[in-house]
Amino acid sequence: MSTPYPFTAIVGQDDLRLGLLLNAVSPAVGGVLVRGEKGTAKSTAVRALAALMPEVSVVPGCRFSCDPVSPDPACPDGPHAEAAGVSRAARTVELPVGASEDRLVGALDIERALSEGVKAFEPGLLADAHRGILYVDEVNLLHDHLVDLLLDAAAMGASYVEREGVSVRHAARFLLVGTMNPEEGELRPQLLDRFGLTVEVAASRDTDERVEVVRRRLAYDDDPEGFAARWAGEESALRERIAAARALLPRVVLGDGVLRQIAATCAAFEVDGMRADIVMARTATALAAWAGREEVTADDVRQAALLALPHRRRRNPFDAPGLDEDKLDQTLDEAGPQENNDGDDQPDPDPDGGGDDDGGGGGGGVPPQADGDRTPPRGESGDTPSQAPEGSPDAPGRSTGAEQQPVASAEPFRTKMLSVPGLGEGAAGRRSRARTEHGRTTGARRPQGALTKLHLAATVRAAAPHQRARGRSGRGLVVRRDDLRQATREGREGNLVLFVVDASGSMAARQRMSAVKGAVLSLLLDAYQRRDKVGLVTFRGKEAEVALPPTSSVDAAASRLESLPTGGRTPLAAGLLKAHDVLRVERLRDPSRRPLLVVVTDGRATGGPEPVALAGRAGRLHRSEGTASVVVDCESGYVRLGLAGELARELGGTAVTLDELRADSIAGLVKDVTAAGRAA
């Protein structure tokens, strides 16, 4: 077994270390979600934490790590007789992104359950992680149903497996740690809420600190055991501090004054539900125990708010997590008892116990957001200050060939659902019909590989004709492997929604482009909710470009959209051909994920020889490959040329206006976008 990197040797990352240590002191806090760019010691810190956790005493031979002092009465390996426990180190169990449901929660031997009536259960990762750490790297890339199972177990402290009338329950209490890179997509807000704390991490911009990071990492790689030995003293001291804080925790007093501060803070920041209040209370209590105090102070409440509330304040997927600290201080001052407002002499709850050279400090605050350029600054009228005066040659209201400054998007709205026709087999999502592991049962088939979802009626029908030949004598059904039938289910899949946006001069009128951006932003919000991948191709001037390659990060697409400049000619054919290249590559990378092409344009094509005919040929190329498509017609005014409708016919898709795109529009919109080759 390789020697883990010492926790105390991590340079900086105060918030990350504090969040992990508070969960080590009080697992009831509910885990921590670590958000940040790659290469910021997220995984290193989580794996290093296991060496600091106190050893656990378990029942000998129990696969579910029961405590010998109070064994689980429902343990599948029980009941346990009184016996001396054995001590072992707390485990860190890693959940791979590609894990199956059976690997996570465990699996029943269905054949033995039906034929012998016994609960033959093979434990999963939740059982392995009981009383330890469950680490989920790239938690935002897990399938939704796995995340649901994971967080339900974390909330209830138990895992349930139900299969065709056979049920197994076992304890599953663990420290849940998830890491993610927001650039690769977000978790749903309701799932973010299930993590107790969240911390934002970023690489240091301080030269000396970066040098120290590299120096320590190289020393560790050269001699892991020797490096760990040099930090053994600090590790031992931190381990003892965790044990002392755990022992002190039951004696910490959460007074009515600070409890009122907690409630007032959650109300002021309009967080949903009551989980935030409970998590803040537990976090503040853990902070007091970590600092060696038996009473929670206002400083603890403030620190707890900075850790427990930022990820619960996201009002839509494009809001960055964070708190207004001035508002937080004002709320605490107004709601808190006076004696807790002058806590300058309170100990600073730094995660490593004080002032060594690895960058200790209190931490807990959310670092400045790195998305300050996501939305251009707006004046009172909503326009960007850098826009040229009205009437000048470069004013956004004039449709000229010159490049225009980006304009802000209009408010997003709820769109009607667009879906790909037919039945797919792509990644689980919420857009188009697909064969999935979860959904309504539509039939049965012979299992291919391990049986995961038994179709009981089909299995009985397959076994019934052979009972006499198999010598059945009792009431039990004689079932063999060949009789088992896998249930086929139909649910929804996520698609690749590729936006092709016209950014030419004909679209550059201020109000018009603002409405177009609002429509695309609305479709991006819909794609986020339906768990799609998205990509963005823009065309203007003489060429098209891939503004954003296909990704799960809808936030990134929204950011690129806001900064999109306009102006120049309309190379419509170039945009469609660039989209064809993107889809061709994506079909090779992920052939099961079906694409939906969304072209946002007024249909005009200029520049080059025969631009309209060339655009038509590019559209027919998509049609020949069966790409589902929709054209969002952005033409406005009393006189309309209907060019977007012609483009939709060339694509073999559907044309909709901006008004028809709204879910509350009176105009009808078919849900399945027409695609070439649908009859085939």
XYZ file of C-alpha atoms in Angstrom:
680
model
C 0.000 0.000 0.000
C 1.434 3.391 -1.013
C 2.223 6.003 1.607
C -0.353 8.835 1.465
C 0.743 12.443 1.246
C 0.635 13.977 4.764
C -2.360 16.187 5.432
C -0.282 18.729 7.345
C 2.143 19.052 4.416
C -0.520 20.552 2.157
C 0.361 24.174 1.424
C -2.427 26.714 1.839
C -5.993 25.607 0.943
C -7.205 26.661 4.386
C -10.897 26.394 3.542
C -10.474 22.905 2.136
C -8.585 21.631 5.167
C -10.974 23.268 7.621
C -14.053 21.818 5.921
C -12.600 18.316 5.997
C -11.438 18.587 9.600
C -14.814 19.845 10.840
C -16.435 16.776 9.294
C -13.823 14.595 10.971
C -14.739 16.188 14.305
C -18.508 15.930 13.689
C -19.634 13.609 10.863
C -23.183 14.849 11.539
C -22.234 18.050 9.673
C -23.098 16.114 6.532
C -19.978 15.960 4.399
C -18.261 18.492 2.210
C -18.311 19.310 -1.484
C -14.996 20.595 -2.820
C -15.339 22.754 -5.931
C -12.383 23.986 -7.904
C -10.093 23.813 -10.847
C -7.930 20.801 -11.553
C -4.577 20.431 -9.824
C -5.560 22.066 -6.525
C -4.910 19.151 -4.118
C -8.590 18.190 -3.797
C -8.001 14.437 -4.070
C -4.710 14.619 -2.155
C -6.371 16.260 0.843
C -9.256 13.783 0.957
C -6.981 10.741 0.796
C -4.671 12.250 3.427
C -7.560 12.785 5.832
C -8.057 9.025 6.334
C -4.721 8.746 8.152
C -5.979 11.266 10.732
C -9.268 9.559 11.479
C -9.484 7.603 14.760
C -9.405 3.821 14.475
C -12.735 2.006 14.617
C -13.614 -1.126 16.568
C -15.597 -3.676 14.534
C -17.240 -7.038 15.083
C -14.844 -9.740 13.845
C -15.953 -11.161 10.505
C -18.776 -8.658 9.962
C -18.768 -7.390 6.394
C -20.713 -4.290 7.459
C -18.299 -2.983 10.127
C -20.749 -3.230 13.024
C -19.702 -1.630 16.306
C -19.304 -4.402 18.918
C -20.633 -2.052 21.620
C -23.927 -1.452 19.760
C -24.182 -3.763 16.732
C -26.831 -3.083 14.112
C -29.800 -5.362 14.947
C -30.737 -5.488 11.254
C -27.222 -6.334 10.036
C -27.406 -8.984 7.278
C -24.457 -10.769 8.937
C -26.149 -10.658 12.380
C -27.320 -11.139 14.951
C -23.924 -10.711 16.560
C -23.060 -12.453 19.800
C -21.179 -10.532 22.437
C -17.505 -10.601 21.578
C -14.446 -8.418 21.807
C -14.051 -6.110 18.862
C -11.012 -5.724 16.681
C -9.564 -2.324 15.797
C -8.695 -1.226 12.308
C -8.007 2.021 10.511
C -10.943 3.984 9.126
C -11.392 3.216 5.442
C -11.461 5.605 2.526
C -13.677 4.095 -0.152
C -13.640 5.686 -3.604
C -16.709 5.582 -5.820
C -15.703 5.493 -9.505
C -17.689 7.649 -11.934
C -18.590 4.576 -13.996
C -19.801 2.447 -11.077
C -23.075 0.544 -11.420
C -25.984 0.686 -8.992
C -25.222 -2.849 -7.808
C -21.614 -1.904 -7.101
C -22.764 1.046 -5.005
C -25.551 -0.467 -2.890
C -24.777 -4.177 -3.243
C -26.568 -6.943 -5.098
C -28.903 -9.801 -4.277
C -28.460 -13.254 -5.774
C -31.902 -13.302 -7.395
C -31.637 -16.924 -8.506
C -30.990 -18.165 -4.942
C -33.619 -15.838 -3.534
C -36.297 -17.286 -5.839
C -35.287 -20.923 -5.698
C -34.044 -21.229 -2.094
C -35.717 -18.294 -0.382
C -32.452 -17.022 1.135
C -31.087 -13.498 1.175
C -27.719 -14.015 -0.455
C -26.409 -10.450 -0.429
C -23.094 -9.163 -1.743
C -22.249 -5.843 -0.010
C -21.468 -2.769 -2.079
C -19.345 0.303 -1.581
C -21.810 1.843 0.876
C -21.230 -1.076 3.232
C -17.458 -0.798 2.813
C -17.585 2.916 3.671
C -19.634 2.486 6.869
C -17.870 4.338 9.718
C -15.258 5.639 7.287
C -14.944 8.054 4.364
C -16.783 7.731 1.062
C -14.945 9.764 -1.549
C -16.615 10.607 -4.858
C -14.263 12.254 -7.319
C -16.036 14.207 -10.087
C -19.375 13.788 -8.306
C -21.006 16.058 -10.881
C -20.340 13.436 -13.571
C -22.158 10.609 -11.751
C -25.475 9.474 -13.157
C -28.396 11.081 -11.391
C -29.810 7.837 -9.982
C -26.454 6.984 -8.378
C -26.233 10.422 -6.787
C -29.784 10.011 -5.462
C -28.929 6.655 -3.866
C -25.708 8.005 -2.448
C -27.203 11.075 -0.831
C -30.259 9.226 0.458
C -27.956 6.810 2.256
C -25.919 9.706 3.626
C -29.062 11.396 4.940
C -30.667 8.288 6.486
C -27.528 6.513 7.669
C -28.703 3.283 6.052
C -28.822 1.606 2.653
C -31.855 -0.272 1.380
C -31.882 -2.820 -1.433
C -35.323 -3.860 -2.669
C -35.678 -6.499 -5.379
C -38.924 -8.343 -6.182
C -40.125 -8.633 -2.589
C -36.696 -9.399 -1.165
C -35.246 -6.554 0.906
C -31.971 -5.969 2.705
C -31.085 -3.077 4.979
C -27.752 -2.254 6.562
C -26.205 0.709 8.315
C -24.279 3.138 6.105
C -22.952 6.105 8.061
C -19.922 7.716 6.527
C -18.166 10.990 5.931
C -19.224 11.959 2.416
C -16.709 13.983 0.415
C -17.305 14.967 -3.185
C -14.981 16.848 -5.488
C -15.827 18.491 -8.779
C -14.564 20.901 -11.397
C -17.417 23.360 -12.151
C -16.151 23.703 -15.726
C -17.368 20.147 -16.359
C -20.943 20.798 -15.235
C -22.893 21.485 -12.059
C -24.839 19.337 -9.655
C -28.579 19.915 -9.474
C -29.461 22.466 -6.737
C -31.415 19.908 -4.709
C -28.346 17.668 -4.671
C -26.017 20.511 -3.756
C -28.230 21.081 -0.738
C -27.574 17.560 0.538
C -23.884 18.303 1.104
C -23.357 19.888 4.500
C -20.513 22.232 3.534
C -18.923 23.463 0.369
C -15.492 24.988 -0.188
C -14.029 26.671 -3.235
C -10.390 25.961 -4.024
C -8.051 27.611 -6.489
C -4.343 27.531 -7.170
C -2.334 30.141 -5.301
C -1.080 33.147 -7.248
C 1.683 33.758 -4.712
C 5.064 32.833 -6.193
C 6.651 31.711 -2.910
C 3.696 29.518 -2.059
C 3.727 27.874 -5.489
C 7.445 27.213 -5.128
C 6.825 25.522 -1.783
C 4.084 23.351 -3.295
C 6.433 22.117 -6.014
C 9.312 21.604 -3.570
C 7.233 19.443 -1.221
C 5.645 17.447 -4.016
C 8.990 16.603 -5.589
C 10.375 15.587 -2.201
C 7.388 13.321 -1.635
C 7.677 11.707 -5.077
C 11.390 11.009 -4.521
C 10.924 9.368 -1.104
C 7.281 9.005 0.083
C 8.156 7.205 3.322
C 10.962 9.585 4.246
C 8.797 12.606 3.477
C 5.943 11.217 5.590
C 8.350 10.542 8.446
C 9.428 14.208 8.473
C 5.799 15.233 8.966
C 4.940 12.494 11.471
C 5.060 14.864 14.450
C 2.613 17.340 12.907
C 0.340 14.492 11.820
C 0.301 13.039 15.327
C -0.505 16.414 16.881
C -3.370 16.987 14.459
C -4.701 13.488 15.078
C -4.736 14.157 18.807
C -6.489 17.488 18.285
C -9.249 15.783 16.284
C -9.718 13.214 19.061
C -9.846 15.966 21.697
C -12.396 17.954 19.700
C -14.555 14.852 19.292
C -14.463 14.267 23.045
C -15.342 17.910 23.741
C -18.160 18.106 21.172
C -20.994 16.728 23.399
C -20.270 19.412 26.019
C -20.426 22.378 23.630
C -23.360 24.685 24.400
C -25.367 26.234 21.559
C -27.039 29.186 23.249
C -30.347 30.762 22.284
C -28.593 33.923 21.134
C -26.372 32.264 18.558
C -29.232 29.971 17.537
C -31.256 33.098 16.768
C -28.327 34.408 14.723
C -28.298 31.185 12.716
C -32.028 31.366 12.002
C -31.843 35.065 11.100
C -28.925 34.467 8.726
C -30.692 31.654 6.869
C -33.846 33.760 6.602
C -31.934 36.819 5.388
C -30.262 34.868 2.606
C -33.548 33.170 1.628
C -32.253 29.610 1.619
C -34.852 26.924 0.959
C -36.010 24.585 3.707
C -34.507 24.032 7.151
C -31.455 21.918 6.330
C -29.229 24.997 6.181
C -30.175 26.001 9.739
C -29.400 22.529 11.067
C -26.094 22.282 9.202
C -25.044 25.739 10.397
C -25.820 24.771 13.997
C -23.786 21.584 13.759
C -20.924 23.349 11.993
C -20.780 26.148 14.543
C -20.717 23.570 17.334
C -17.881 21.689 15.617
C -15.971 24.964 15.180
C -16.228 25.661 18.897
C -15.011 22.153 19.751
C -12.183 22.509 17.242
C -11.106 25.716 18.960
C -11.269 24.011 22.364
C -14.271 25.991 23.634
C -17.480 24.799 25.263
C -19.626 27.664 23.980
C -20.493 28.715 20.432
C -19.715 32.353 19.565
C -20.819 34.751 16.847
C -17.489 34.168 15.087
C -18.358 30.473 14.870
C -21.738 31.332 13.368
C -20.113 33.585 10.771
C -17.589 30.909 9.832
C -20.353 28.312 9.633
C -22.388 30.537 7.305
C -19.453 30.952 4.937
C -19.110 27.177 4.713
C -22.750 26.066 4.773
C -24.690 28.680 2.786
C -22.906 29.612 -0.491
C -24.003 26.534 -2.453
C -27.560 26.872 -1.149
C -27.978 30.376 -2.549
C -27.929 29.464 -6.237
C -31.232 30.756 -7.562
C -30.546 29.439 -11.067
C -27.735 27.390 -12.664
C -25.868 30.482 -13.866
C -25.533 32.083 -10.441
C -22.101 31.631 -8.933
C -22.073 30.373 -5.351
C -21.088 32.932 -2.769
C -22.268 35.216 0.018
C -22.396 38.965 0.476
C -20.170 39.195 3.553
C -21.251 42.763 4.357
C -24.858 41.598 4.479
C -23.804 38.629 6.601
C -22.061 40.874 9.134
C -25.050 43.213 9.275
C -27.431 40.301 9.878
C -25.271 38.871 12.646
C -24.994 42.283 14.330
C -28.738 42.829 14.236
C -29.688 39.353 15.455
C -26.865 38.491 17.827
C -26.453 39.159 21.516
C -24.210 42.115 22.266
C -21.751 40.095 24.292
C -20.908 37.990 21.241
C -20.228 40.933 18.959
C -16.817 41.843 20.372
C -15.101 38.514 19.907
C -11.726 39.879 18.902
C -10.131 37.759 21.590
C -11.633 34.506 20.366
C -9.197 31.825 19.159
C -8.756 31.626 15.424
C -9.958 28.180 14.320
C -7.112 27.423 11.974
C -7.167 23.867 10.648
C -3.674 22.784 11.541
C -3.343 24.148 15.042
C -1.205 27.149 14.452
C 1.374 29.171 12.713
C 3.692 26.770 10.900
C 4.877 27.446 7.403
C 2.237 25.503 5.524
C -0.121 28.437 5.356
C -2.360 27.924 8.403
C -5.243 30.226 9.060
C -8.904 30.309 9.878
C -10.196 30.082 6.348
C -13.831 29.332 5.830
C -14.632 32.198 3.505
C -15.457 31.704 -0.136
C -12.605 32.880 -2.389
C -13.397 35.667 -4.853
C -15.296 34.292 -7.789
C -13.355 33.844 -10.985
C -16.323 34.706 -13.192
C -16.248 38.441 -12.885
C -16.213 38.781 -16.665
C -19.204 36.520 -17.141
C -21.668 39.409 -17.537
C -20.566 42.798 -18.859
C -21.052 45.606 -16.318
C -24.343 47.388 -16.792
C -25.440 50.928 -16.204
C -28.853 51.932 -15.011
C -30.353 51.292 -18.425
C -28.916 47.774 -18.601
C -26.438 48.642 -21.390
C -22.701 48.175 -21.099
C -20.779 51.376 -20.365
C -18.450 50.688 -23.274
C -21.200 50.901 -25.887
C -20.814 53.680 -28.436
C -23.251 56.639 -28.303
C -26.571 56.211 -30.106
C -26.292 57.279 -33.725
C -22.558 56.728 -34.069
C -21.336 54.314 -36.776
C -20.495 51.681 -34.194
C -23.623 51.983 -32.044
C -25.223 48.629 -31.271
C -28.528 49.837 -32.655
C -27.092 50.152 -36.174
C -26.681 47.102 -38.408
C -23.270 47.741 -39.909
C -20.520 45.451 -41.041
C -18.224 46.503 -38.206
C -17.856 44.431 -35.050
C -20.242 45.543 -32.310
C -19.764 45.436 -28.565
C -21.567 42.582 -26.773
C -25.019 43.397 -25.449
C -26.589 41.900 -22.343
C -29.153 39.159 -22.764
C -32.823 39.571 -21.999
C -34.348 37.725 -19.054
C -34.550 33.957 -19.633
C -37.926 32.227 -19.827
C -39.277 28.690 -19.651
C -39.108 27.085 -23.088
C -41.147 24.360 -24.671
C -39.413 21.019 -24.750
C -37.577 20.014 -27.891
C -36.687 16.351 -28.183
C -35.053 13.978 -30.619
C -37.491 11.523 -32.241
C -37.181 7.775 -31.912
C -35.810 5.688 -29.065
C -32.207 6.201 -28.017
C -29.801 4.445 -25.675
C -27.731 7.369 -24.455
C -26.779 8.642 -21.025
C -29.585 9.055 -18.523
C -31.228 12.463 -18.712
C -34.564 14.193 -19.122
C -35.019 15.069 -22.765
C -35.675 12.295 -25.309
C -37.156 8.813 -25.042
C -34.558 6.089 -24.486
C -33.949 2.591 -23.190
C -32.570 3.106 -19.690
C -31.883 1.254 -16.455
C -34.600 3.283 -14.755
C -38.082 4.104 -15.963
C -41.289 2.316 -16.787
C -41.059 -1.373 -17.670
C -41.899 -2.021 -21.317
C -40.893 -5.670 -21.800
C -38.382 -8.395 -21.000
C -35.340 -10.016 -22.593
C -32.629 -12.490 -21.726
C -29.952 -10.828 -19.621
C -26.741 -9.823 -21.326
C -24.139 -10.130 -18.591
C -25.105 -9.626 -14.946
C -28.820 -9.489 -14.160
C -29.709 -6.082 -12.760
C -33.503 -5.668 -13.083
C -35.480 -8.894 -12.884
C -38.768 -9.144 -14.761
C -40.530 -11.474 -12.337
C -43.581 -12.371 -14.449
C -41.461 -13.147 -17.517
C -39.104 -15.271 -15.390
C -41.997 -17.295 -13.965
C -43.450 -17.795 -17.443
C -40.083 -19.030 -18.703
C -39.629 -21.472 -15.796
C -43.220 -22.786 -15.527
C -43.242 -25.257 -18.481
C -40.175 -27.099 -17.121
C -41.256 -27.771 -13.535
C -42.259 -31.433 -14.046
C -39.080 -32.205 -16.021
C -37.010 -30.642 -13.245
C -38.644 -32.873 -10.642
C -40.437 -30.179 -8.694
C -41.983 -31.703 -5.560
C -42.598 -28.800 -3.165
C -44.232 -25.414 -3.382
C -41.087 -23.594 -4.469
C -40.468 -22.811 -8.117
C -37.426 -24.525 -9.625
C -35.591 -21.676 -11.371
C -32.464 -21.949 -13.458
C -30.211 -19.342 -14.912
C -31.718 -19.672 -18.393
C -35.147 -18.784 -17.016
C -34.148 -15.355 -15.739
C -35.420 -12.379 -17.723
C -34.108 -8.855 -17.638
C -36.705 -6.086 -17.552
C -36.413 -3.588 -20.395
C -37.280 -0.078 -19.330
C -37.993 3.180 -21.047
C -37.003 6.524 -19.595
C -35.345 9.686 -20.817
C -31.845 10.398 -22.070
C -29.677 13.471 -22.220
C -28.695 14.698 -25.658
C -25.959 16.804 -27.189
C -27.592 20.167 -27.899
C -25.382 22.034 -30.350
C -26.244 25.714 -30.744
C -25.329 27.430 -34.011
C -25.793 31.152 -33.378
C -25.825 33.854 -36.053
C -23.682 36.745 -34.784
C -23.566 38.698 -38.042
C -24.447 42.330 -38.658
C -28.016 41.479 -39.620
C -28.539 40.313 -36.020
C -26.736 43.216 -34.381
C -29.634 45.510 -33.542
C -29.468 46.033 -29.775
C -32.955 44.924 -28.764
C -32.980 42.111 -31.278
C -29.662 40.581 -30.201
C -30.636 40.965 -26.568
C -33.809 38.956 -27.247
C -31.839 36.336 -29.170
C -29.358 35.926 -26.331
C -32.244 35.652 -23.895
C -33.745 32.856 -25.983
C -30.457 30.944 -26.196
C -29.912 31.447 -22.455
C -33.385 30.012 -21.870
C -32.553 26.979 -23.990
C -29.288 26.569 -22.073
C -31.220 26.612 -18.806
C -33.513 23.946 -20.226
C -30.465 21.898 -21.280
C -29.049 22.159 -17.757
C -32.291 20.889 -16.234
C -32.484 18.018 -18.716
C -28.844 16.942 -18.129
C -27.654 17.556 -21.687
C -24.227 18.260 -23.045
C -24.046 21.544 -24.920
C -21.819 23.117 -27.528
C -21.734 26.538 -29.171
C -20.815 27.452 -32.756
C -21.000 31.068 -33.893
C -20.642 32.546 -37.351
C -20.067 36.099 -38.573
C -17.775 37.986 -40.920
C -15.991 35.464 -43.133
C -15.977 32.319 -40.993
C -17.463 30.256 -38.197
C -15.792 29.206 -34.981
C -16.398 26.737 -32.186
C -16.977 29.110 -29.277
C -17.380 26.165 -26.903
C -16.666 22.499 -27.696
C -19.328 20.056 -26.411
C -19.249 20.013 -22.630
C -21.414 19.306 -19.600
C -20.770 22.827 -18.292
C -23.802 24.877 -19.236
C -22.313 27.710 -17.171
C -19.404 27.939 -19.599
C -21.793 28.176 -22.555
C -23.740 30.961 -20.841
C -20.497 32.833 -20.165
C -19.389 32.590 -23.810
C -22.827 33.723 -24.951
C -22.753 36.870 -22.815
C -19.421 37.969 -24.268
C -20.392 37.202 -27.878
C -19.602 40.131 -30.215
C -21.598 40.725 -33.396
C -21.087 42.295 -36.792
C -20.007 41.557 -40.337
C -21.494 39.357 -43.039
C -23.518 36.177 -42.554
C -21.562 33.019 -43.508
C -24.492 30.700 -42.748
C -23.012 27.790 -44.697
C -19.752 28.050 -42.759
C -21.676 27.823 -39.479
C -23.576 24.718 -40.597
C -20.427 23.037 -41.913
C -18.553 23.795 -38.698
C -21.444 22.241 -36.775
C -21.230 19.173 -39.007
C -17.541 18.784 -38.151
C -18.284 19.056 -34.419
C -21.063 16.459 -34.594
C -18.903 14.089 -36.662
C -16.200 14.092 -33.980
C -18.743 13.708 -31.161
C -20.330 10.697 -32.870
C -16.966 8.983 -32.709
C -16.400 9.927 -29.070
C -19.889 9.138 -27.786
C -21.956 7.309 -30.414
C -24.855 6.627 -28.043
C -25.547 10.309 -27.316
C -27.885 11.634 -29.995
C -27.501 15.254 -31.150
C -30.058 18.033 -31.430
C -29.005 20.907 -33.693
C -30.452 24.312 -32.745
C -29.775 27.013 -35.352
C -30.518 30.551 -34.160
C -30.690 32.870 -37.167
C -32.898 35.055 -39.341
C -31.977 32.843 -42.295
C -30.071 35.442 -44.279
C -26.867 34.271 -45.968
C -24.294 36.679 -47.428
C -20.670 36.569 -48.461
C -18.976 34.429 -51.048
C -20.416 33.000 -54.294
C -23.997 31.706 -54.069
C -24.237 31.894 -50.262
C -27.911 30.825 -50.142
C -27.371 27.756 -52.326
C -24.277 26.785 -50.339
C -26.252 27.083 -47.074
C -28.945 24.852 -48.543
C -26.392 22.164 -49.441
C -24.918 22.354 -45.937
C -28.405 21.922 -44.496
C -29.081 18.879 -46.663
C -25.807 17.361 -45.426
C -27.181 17.389 -41.872
C -30.483 16.023 -43.141
C -28.792 13.115 -44.911
C -27.237 12.015 -41.619
C -30.536 12.103 -39.757
C -29.602 14.940 -37.402
C -32.643 16.249 -35.540
C -32.768 20.016 -35.894
C -34.784 23.102 -35.082
C -34.353 26.616 -36.472
C -35.175 29.479 -34.129
C -36.414 32.184 -36.496
C -35.106 35.555 -35.304
C -36.551 37.597 -38.169
C -38.516 40.618 -36.963
C -40.520 43.453 -38.465
C -43.620 43.639 -40.620
C -41.932 42.379 -43.775
C -40.586 38.845 -43.335
C -38.730 36.883 -45.986
C -39.309 33.435 -44.442
C -35.679 32.423 -44.999
C -35.450 30.601 -41.667
C -38.369 28.405 -42.670
C -36.626 27.518 -45.925
C -33.488 26.626 -43.988
C -35.531 24.377 -41.681
C -36.913 22.529 -44.718
C -33.396 21.999 -46.055
C -32.361 20.640 -42.650
C -35.460 18.458 -42.464
C -36.316 20.120 -39.171
C -38.788 22.531 -37.619
C -38.802 26.324 -37.586
C -40.112 28.212 -34.555
C -40.243 31.906 -33.802
C -38.973 33.421 -30.591
C -42.558 33.785 -29.380
C -43.402 30.169 -30.184
C -40.393 29.019 -28.198
C -41.985 30.148 -24.943
C -43.709 27.434 -22.941
C -46.658 29.737 -22.256
C -47.074 30.702 -25.894
C -50.454 30.135 -27.496
C -48.789 28.927 -30.680
C -48.381 25.163 -30.785
C -45.024 23.425 -31.058
C -44.595 19.701 -31.717
C -42.387 18.076 -29.099
C -40.521 15.802 -31.456
C -38.353 17.761 -33.855
C -38.701 16.370 -37.360
C -35.603 14.550 -38.535
C -34.642 13.100 -41.874
C -34.958 9.378 -42.059
C -37.487 9.182 -39.223
C -39.622 6.699 -41.119
C -36.582 4.499 -41.615
